[in-house]
Short mmCIF file of C-alpha atoms in Angstrom, two decimals:
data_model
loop_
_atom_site.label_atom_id
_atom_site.label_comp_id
_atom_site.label_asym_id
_atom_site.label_seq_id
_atom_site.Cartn_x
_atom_site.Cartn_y
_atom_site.Cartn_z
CA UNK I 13 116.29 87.49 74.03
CA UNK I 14 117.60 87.46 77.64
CA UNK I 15 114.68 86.21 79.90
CA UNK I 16 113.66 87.49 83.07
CA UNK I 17 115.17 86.15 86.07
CA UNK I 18 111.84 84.83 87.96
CA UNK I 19 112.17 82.32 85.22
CA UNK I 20 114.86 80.44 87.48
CA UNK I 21 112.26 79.85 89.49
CA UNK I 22 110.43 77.83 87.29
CA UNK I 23 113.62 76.17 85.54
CA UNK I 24 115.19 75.03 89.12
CA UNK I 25 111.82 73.48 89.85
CA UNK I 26 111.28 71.29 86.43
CA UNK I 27 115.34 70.45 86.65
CA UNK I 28 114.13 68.63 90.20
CA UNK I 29 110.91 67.05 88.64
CA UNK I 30 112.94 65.93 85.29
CA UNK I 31 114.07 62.77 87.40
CA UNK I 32 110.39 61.62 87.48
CA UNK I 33 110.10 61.15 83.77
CA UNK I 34 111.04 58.42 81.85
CA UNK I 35 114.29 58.18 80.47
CA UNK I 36 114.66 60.13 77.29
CA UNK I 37 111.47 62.21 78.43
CA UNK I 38 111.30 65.80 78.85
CA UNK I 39 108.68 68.33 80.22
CA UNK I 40 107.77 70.32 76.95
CA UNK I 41 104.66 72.67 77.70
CA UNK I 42 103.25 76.32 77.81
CA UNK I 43 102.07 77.97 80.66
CA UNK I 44 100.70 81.04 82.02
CA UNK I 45 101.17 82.85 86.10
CA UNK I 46 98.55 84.46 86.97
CA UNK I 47 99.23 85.81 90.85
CA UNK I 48 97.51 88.36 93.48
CA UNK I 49 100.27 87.74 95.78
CA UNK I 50 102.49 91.10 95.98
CA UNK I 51 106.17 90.71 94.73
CA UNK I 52 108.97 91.65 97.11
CA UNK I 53 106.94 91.82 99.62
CA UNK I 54 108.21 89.18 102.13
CA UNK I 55 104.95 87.24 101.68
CA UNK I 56 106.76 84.42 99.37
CA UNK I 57 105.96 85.08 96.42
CA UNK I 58 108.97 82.35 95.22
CA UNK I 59 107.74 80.18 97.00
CA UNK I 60 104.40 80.34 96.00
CA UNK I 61 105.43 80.62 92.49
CA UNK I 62 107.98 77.31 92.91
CA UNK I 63 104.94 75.32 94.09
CA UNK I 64 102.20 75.93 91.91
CA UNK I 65 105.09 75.00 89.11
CA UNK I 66 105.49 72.01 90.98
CA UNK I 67 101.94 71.52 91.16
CA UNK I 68 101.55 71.77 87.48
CA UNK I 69 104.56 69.20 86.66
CA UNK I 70 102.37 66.68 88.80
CA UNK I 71 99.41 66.74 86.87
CA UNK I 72 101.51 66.58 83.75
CA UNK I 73 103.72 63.85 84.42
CA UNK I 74 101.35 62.22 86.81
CA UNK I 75 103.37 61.75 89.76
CA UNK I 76 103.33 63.04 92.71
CA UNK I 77 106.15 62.64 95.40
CA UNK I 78 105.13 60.42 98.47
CA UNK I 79 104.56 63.40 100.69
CA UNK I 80 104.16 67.17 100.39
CA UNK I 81 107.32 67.97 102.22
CA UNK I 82 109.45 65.88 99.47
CA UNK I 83 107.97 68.50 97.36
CA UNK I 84 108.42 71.65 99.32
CA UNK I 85 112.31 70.65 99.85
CA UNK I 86 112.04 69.74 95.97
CA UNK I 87 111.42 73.99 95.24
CA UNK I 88 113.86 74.95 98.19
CA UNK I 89 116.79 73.01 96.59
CA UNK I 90 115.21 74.80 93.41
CA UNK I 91 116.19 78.12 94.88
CA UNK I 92 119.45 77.29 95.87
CA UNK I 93 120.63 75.89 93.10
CA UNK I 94 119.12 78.11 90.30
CA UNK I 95 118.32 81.30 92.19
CA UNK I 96 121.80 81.35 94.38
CA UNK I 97 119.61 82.16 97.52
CA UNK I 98 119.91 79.85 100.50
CA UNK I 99 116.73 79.76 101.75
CA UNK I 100 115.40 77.70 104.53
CA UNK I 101 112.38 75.51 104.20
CA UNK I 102 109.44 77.22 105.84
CA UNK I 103 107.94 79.16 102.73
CA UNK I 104 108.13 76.27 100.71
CA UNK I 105 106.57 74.44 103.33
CA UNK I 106 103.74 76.47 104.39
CA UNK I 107 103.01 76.70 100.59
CA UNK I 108 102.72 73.30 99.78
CA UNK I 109 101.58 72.26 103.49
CA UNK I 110 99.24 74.74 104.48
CA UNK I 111 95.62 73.56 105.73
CA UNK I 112 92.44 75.66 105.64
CA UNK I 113 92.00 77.27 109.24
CA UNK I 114 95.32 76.30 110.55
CA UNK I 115 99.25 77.81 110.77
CA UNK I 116 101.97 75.58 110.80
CA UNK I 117 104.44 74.90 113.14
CA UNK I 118 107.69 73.83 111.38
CA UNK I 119 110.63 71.55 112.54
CA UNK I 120 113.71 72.71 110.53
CA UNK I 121 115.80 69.94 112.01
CA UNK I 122 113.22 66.67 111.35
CA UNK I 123 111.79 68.81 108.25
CA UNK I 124 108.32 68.05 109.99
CA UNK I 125 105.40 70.78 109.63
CA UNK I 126 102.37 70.43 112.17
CA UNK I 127 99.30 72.38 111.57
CA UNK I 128 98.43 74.51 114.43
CA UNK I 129 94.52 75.58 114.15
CA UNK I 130 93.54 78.63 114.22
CA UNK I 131 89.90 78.55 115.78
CA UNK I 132 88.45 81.59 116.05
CA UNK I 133 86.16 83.15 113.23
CA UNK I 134 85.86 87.07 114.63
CA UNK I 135 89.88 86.43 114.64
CA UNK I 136 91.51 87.83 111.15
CA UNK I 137 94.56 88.33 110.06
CA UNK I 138 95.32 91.45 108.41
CA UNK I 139 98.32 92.45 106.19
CA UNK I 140 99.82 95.68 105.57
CA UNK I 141 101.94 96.51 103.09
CA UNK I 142 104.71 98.58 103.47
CA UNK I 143 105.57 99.33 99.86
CA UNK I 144 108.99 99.81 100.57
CA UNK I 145 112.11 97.41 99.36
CA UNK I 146 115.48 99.22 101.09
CA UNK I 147 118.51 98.49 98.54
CA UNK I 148 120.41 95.43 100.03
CA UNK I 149 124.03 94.48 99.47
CA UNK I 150 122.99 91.04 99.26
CA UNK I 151 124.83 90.17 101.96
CA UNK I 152 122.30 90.72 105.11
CA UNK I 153 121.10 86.89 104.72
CA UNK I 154 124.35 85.26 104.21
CA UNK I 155 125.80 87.37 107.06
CA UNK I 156 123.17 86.47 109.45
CA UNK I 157 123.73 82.73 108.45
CA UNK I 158 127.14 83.23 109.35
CA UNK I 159 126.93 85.33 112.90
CA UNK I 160 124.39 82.49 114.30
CA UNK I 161 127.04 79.81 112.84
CA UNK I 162 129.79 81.72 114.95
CA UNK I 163 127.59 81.84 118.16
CA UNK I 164 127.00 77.79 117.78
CA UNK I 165 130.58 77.41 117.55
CA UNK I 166 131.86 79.36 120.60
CA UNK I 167 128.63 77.43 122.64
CA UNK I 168 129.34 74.41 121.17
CA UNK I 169 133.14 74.86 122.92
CA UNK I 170 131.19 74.65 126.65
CA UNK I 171 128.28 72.85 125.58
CA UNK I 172 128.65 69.57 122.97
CA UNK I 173 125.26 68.85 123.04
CA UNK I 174 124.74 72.53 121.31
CA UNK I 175 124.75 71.59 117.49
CA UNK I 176 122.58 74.36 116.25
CA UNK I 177 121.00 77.46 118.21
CA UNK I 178 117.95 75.45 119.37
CA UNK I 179 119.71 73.39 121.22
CA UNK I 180 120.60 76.42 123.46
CA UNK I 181 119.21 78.41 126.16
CA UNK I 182 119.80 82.01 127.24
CA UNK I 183 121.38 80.83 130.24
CA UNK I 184 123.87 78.80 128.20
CA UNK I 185 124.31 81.68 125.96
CA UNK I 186 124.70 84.43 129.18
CA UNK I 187 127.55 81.64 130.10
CA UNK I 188 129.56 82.48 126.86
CA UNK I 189 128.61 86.15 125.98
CA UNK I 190 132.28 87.71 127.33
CA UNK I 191 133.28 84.59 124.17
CA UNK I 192 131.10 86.13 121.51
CA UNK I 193 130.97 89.86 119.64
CA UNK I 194 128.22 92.05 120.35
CA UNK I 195 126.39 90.98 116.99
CA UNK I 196 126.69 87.51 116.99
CA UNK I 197 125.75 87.50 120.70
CA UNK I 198 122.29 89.41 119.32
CA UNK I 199 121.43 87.11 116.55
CA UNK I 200 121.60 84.20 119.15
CA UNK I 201 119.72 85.41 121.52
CA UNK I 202 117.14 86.67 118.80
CA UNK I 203 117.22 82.54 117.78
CA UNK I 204 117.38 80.98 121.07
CA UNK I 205 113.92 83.57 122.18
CA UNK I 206 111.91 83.26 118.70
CA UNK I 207 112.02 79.47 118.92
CA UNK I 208 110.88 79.82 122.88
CA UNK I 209 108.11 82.35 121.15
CA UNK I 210 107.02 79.69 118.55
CA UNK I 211 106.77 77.07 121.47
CA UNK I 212 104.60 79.58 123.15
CA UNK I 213 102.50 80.71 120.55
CA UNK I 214 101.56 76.95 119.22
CA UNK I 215 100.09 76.71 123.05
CA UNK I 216 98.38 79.62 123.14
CA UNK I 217 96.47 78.75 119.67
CA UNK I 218 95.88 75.68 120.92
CA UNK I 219 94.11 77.34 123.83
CA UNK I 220 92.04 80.24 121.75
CA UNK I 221 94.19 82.31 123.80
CA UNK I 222 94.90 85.40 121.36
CA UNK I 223 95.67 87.86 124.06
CA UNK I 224 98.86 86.03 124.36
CA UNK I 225 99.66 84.85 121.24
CA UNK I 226 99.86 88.95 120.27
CA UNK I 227 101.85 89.28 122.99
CA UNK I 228 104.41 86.81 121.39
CA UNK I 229 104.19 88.69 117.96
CA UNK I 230 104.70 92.16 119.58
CA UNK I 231 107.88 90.62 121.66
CA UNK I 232 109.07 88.54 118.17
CA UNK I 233 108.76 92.54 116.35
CA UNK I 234 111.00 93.83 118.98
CA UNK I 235 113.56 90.93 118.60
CA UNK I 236 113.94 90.68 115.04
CA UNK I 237 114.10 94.86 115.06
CA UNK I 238 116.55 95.46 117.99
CA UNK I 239 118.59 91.75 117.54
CA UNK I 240 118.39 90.32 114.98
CA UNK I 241 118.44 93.81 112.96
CA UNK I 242 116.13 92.81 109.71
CA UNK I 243 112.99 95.46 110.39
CA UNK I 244 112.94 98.72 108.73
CA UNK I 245 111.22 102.25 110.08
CA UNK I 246 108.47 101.88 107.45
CA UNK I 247 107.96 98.30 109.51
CA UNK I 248 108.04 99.91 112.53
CA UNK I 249 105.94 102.39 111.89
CA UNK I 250 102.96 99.91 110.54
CA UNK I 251 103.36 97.79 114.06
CA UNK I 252 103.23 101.20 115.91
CA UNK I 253 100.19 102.50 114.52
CA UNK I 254 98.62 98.64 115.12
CA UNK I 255 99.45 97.92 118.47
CA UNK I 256 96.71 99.39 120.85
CA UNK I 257 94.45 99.96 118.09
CA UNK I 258 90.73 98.79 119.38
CA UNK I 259 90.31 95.15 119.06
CA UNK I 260 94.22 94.42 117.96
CA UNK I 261 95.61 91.39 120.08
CA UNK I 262 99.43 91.36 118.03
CA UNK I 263 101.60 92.64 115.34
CA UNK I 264 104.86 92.03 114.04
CA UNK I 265 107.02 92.20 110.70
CA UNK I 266 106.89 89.11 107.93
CA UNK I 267 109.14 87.61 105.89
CA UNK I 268 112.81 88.26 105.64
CA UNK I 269 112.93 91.69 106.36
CA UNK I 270 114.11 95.18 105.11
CA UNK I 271 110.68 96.23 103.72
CA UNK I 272 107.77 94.07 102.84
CA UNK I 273 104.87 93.59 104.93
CA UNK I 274 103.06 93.18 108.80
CA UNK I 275 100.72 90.65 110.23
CA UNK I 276 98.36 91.47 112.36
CA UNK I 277 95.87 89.83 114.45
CA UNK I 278 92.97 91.52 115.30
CA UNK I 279 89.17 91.07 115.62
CA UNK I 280 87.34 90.73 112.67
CA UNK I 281 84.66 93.55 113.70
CA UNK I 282 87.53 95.94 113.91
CA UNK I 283 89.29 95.35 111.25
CA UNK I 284 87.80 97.49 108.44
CA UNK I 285 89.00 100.67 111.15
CA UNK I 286 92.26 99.47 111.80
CA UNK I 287 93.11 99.58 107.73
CA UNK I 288 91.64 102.97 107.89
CA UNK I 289 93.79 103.78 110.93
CA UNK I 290 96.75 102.68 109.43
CA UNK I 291 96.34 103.85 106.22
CA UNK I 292 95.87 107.25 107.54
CA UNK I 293 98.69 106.97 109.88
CA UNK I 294 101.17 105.43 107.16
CA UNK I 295 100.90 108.21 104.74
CA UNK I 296 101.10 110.71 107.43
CA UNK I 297 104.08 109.13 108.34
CA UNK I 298 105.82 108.18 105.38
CA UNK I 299 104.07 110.11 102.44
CA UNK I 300 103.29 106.03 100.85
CA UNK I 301 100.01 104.93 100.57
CA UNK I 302 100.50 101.36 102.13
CA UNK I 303 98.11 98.18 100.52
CA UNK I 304 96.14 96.28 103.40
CA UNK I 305 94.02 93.72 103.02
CA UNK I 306 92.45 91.60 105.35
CA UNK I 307 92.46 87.25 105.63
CA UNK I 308 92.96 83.74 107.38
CA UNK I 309 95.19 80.51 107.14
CA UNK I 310 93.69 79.07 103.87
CA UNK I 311 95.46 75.43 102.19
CA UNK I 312 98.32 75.26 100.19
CA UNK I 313 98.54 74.56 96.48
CA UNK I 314 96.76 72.44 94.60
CA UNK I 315 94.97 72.00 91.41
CA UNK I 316 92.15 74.02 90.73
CA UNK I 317 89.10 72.18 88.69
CA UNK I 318 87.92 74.75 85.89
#
């Protein structure tokens, strides 16, 4: 009986825990999921799922790597190999690196993830859920990959010290635009302003200053919809009817794009109107009644005591 593909998910990740067994040893058990975190709907649900499995093969075998992100890049090498999706790291970090009341900042290059807190209890996050998954080639990924890889390139030419897109600037990047296509000209500057937002947005936390950490999440919306080219109308539509609500300081889309869900910060004594607000506007809109529902930064996986 064929098997359903999520199972790679769990395969890849006991393939990368096999090493920690004795020699001859195999993981033999049964298990049952048990999730409330939407599928397809850009809030990492393969991730999640990769981790708790990890999780699980600790407490089996009874070891436990020497740090969380050994196990994070443990699931994301998982995916790659057994899913044929290359992933980056950051929702198999966040997942097994997340800390109650805190984001985290991650460092793709050092594979470093710094919690950020979050310290503001009438602050919420809320989620909306756009219902919608747009048929993909399967390409959109891959070609992204490959447009930012062509921008490092023709920088790198004028700049050696450019070895990926955060090592640029926009004024390095105006210096070589007549050098570059039209696309991969967007997707850099999309890269090179995001990781200026994430800078920006780690200060403002730091600060309690929401105002402008929603002003970063509006801006990052606009970016990855007009440059980087991963948001969808549906997407749109949910930051639209967000931004300028009553008590709202941000919005943008999550995850990698072409449906899924928003984030939104707002304050918690508004938020029960701004899910009735956009649930009204949504289906006007779209003729989909979108899911919402409303919470904070809360830890990663672990084992639960029952």
């Amino acid at each position: 009986m064929p098997q359903p593909f999520w199972t790679n998910y769990v395969k890849g990740v006991v393939k990368q825990y096999a090493g920690d067994l004795p020699a001859g040893k195999k993981f033999v058990f049964q298990a049952v999921f048990a999730s409330d975190v939407p599928l397809g709907a850009g809030l990492s649900s393969s991730a999640a799922l990769e981790v708790a499995t990890a999780t699980l093969l600790e407490m089996i075998s009874g070891v436990v790597p020497p740090n969380p992100a050994t196990k994070a890049l443990r699931c994301q090498k998982a995916e790659h190999e057994f899913c044929d999706m290359p992933c980056g790291i950051m929702d198999q970090f966040i997942s097994a690196m997340g800390q109650d009341g805190h984001v985290l900042k991650i460092d793709c290059r050092s594979q470093v993830g710094s919690p950020v807190p979050m310290n503001a209890n009438e602050v919420v996050v809320l989620i909306a859920n756009s219902k919608v998954k747009h048929e993909l080639s399967g390409s959109e990924y891959p070609d992204r990959v490959a447009q930012c890889k062509a921008a490092t390139e023709v920088l790198a030419e004028s700049f050696p010290e450019v070895k990926e897109l955060r090592d640029a600037t926009m004024e390095m990047l105006e210096s070589v635009k007549e050098g570059l296509d039209e696309v991969a000209y967007r997707r850099a500057m999309h890269v090179i302003s995001e990781n200026t937002r994430v800078e920006g947005a780690e200060v403002a936390l730091k600060a309690g200053q929401f105002e402008e950490l929603g002003k970063l999440m509006v801006a990052s919306h606009n970016s990855l919809r007009d440059d980087f080219e991963v948001s969808t109308p549906e997407l749109d539509t949910l930051v639209e009817l967000a931004v300028g609500f009553e008590g709202v300081m941000g919005s943008r889309m999550t995850g990698g794009g072409f449906g899924g869900c928003t984030v939104t910060v707002v304050k918690k004594a508004q938020a029960d109107a701004l899910a009735a607000h956009i649930k009204k506007g949504y289906k006007e809109a779209t003729g989909v009644e979108c899911d919402i529902f409303v919470t904070r930064p809360g830890p990663g996986a672990g084992p639960l005591e029952l």
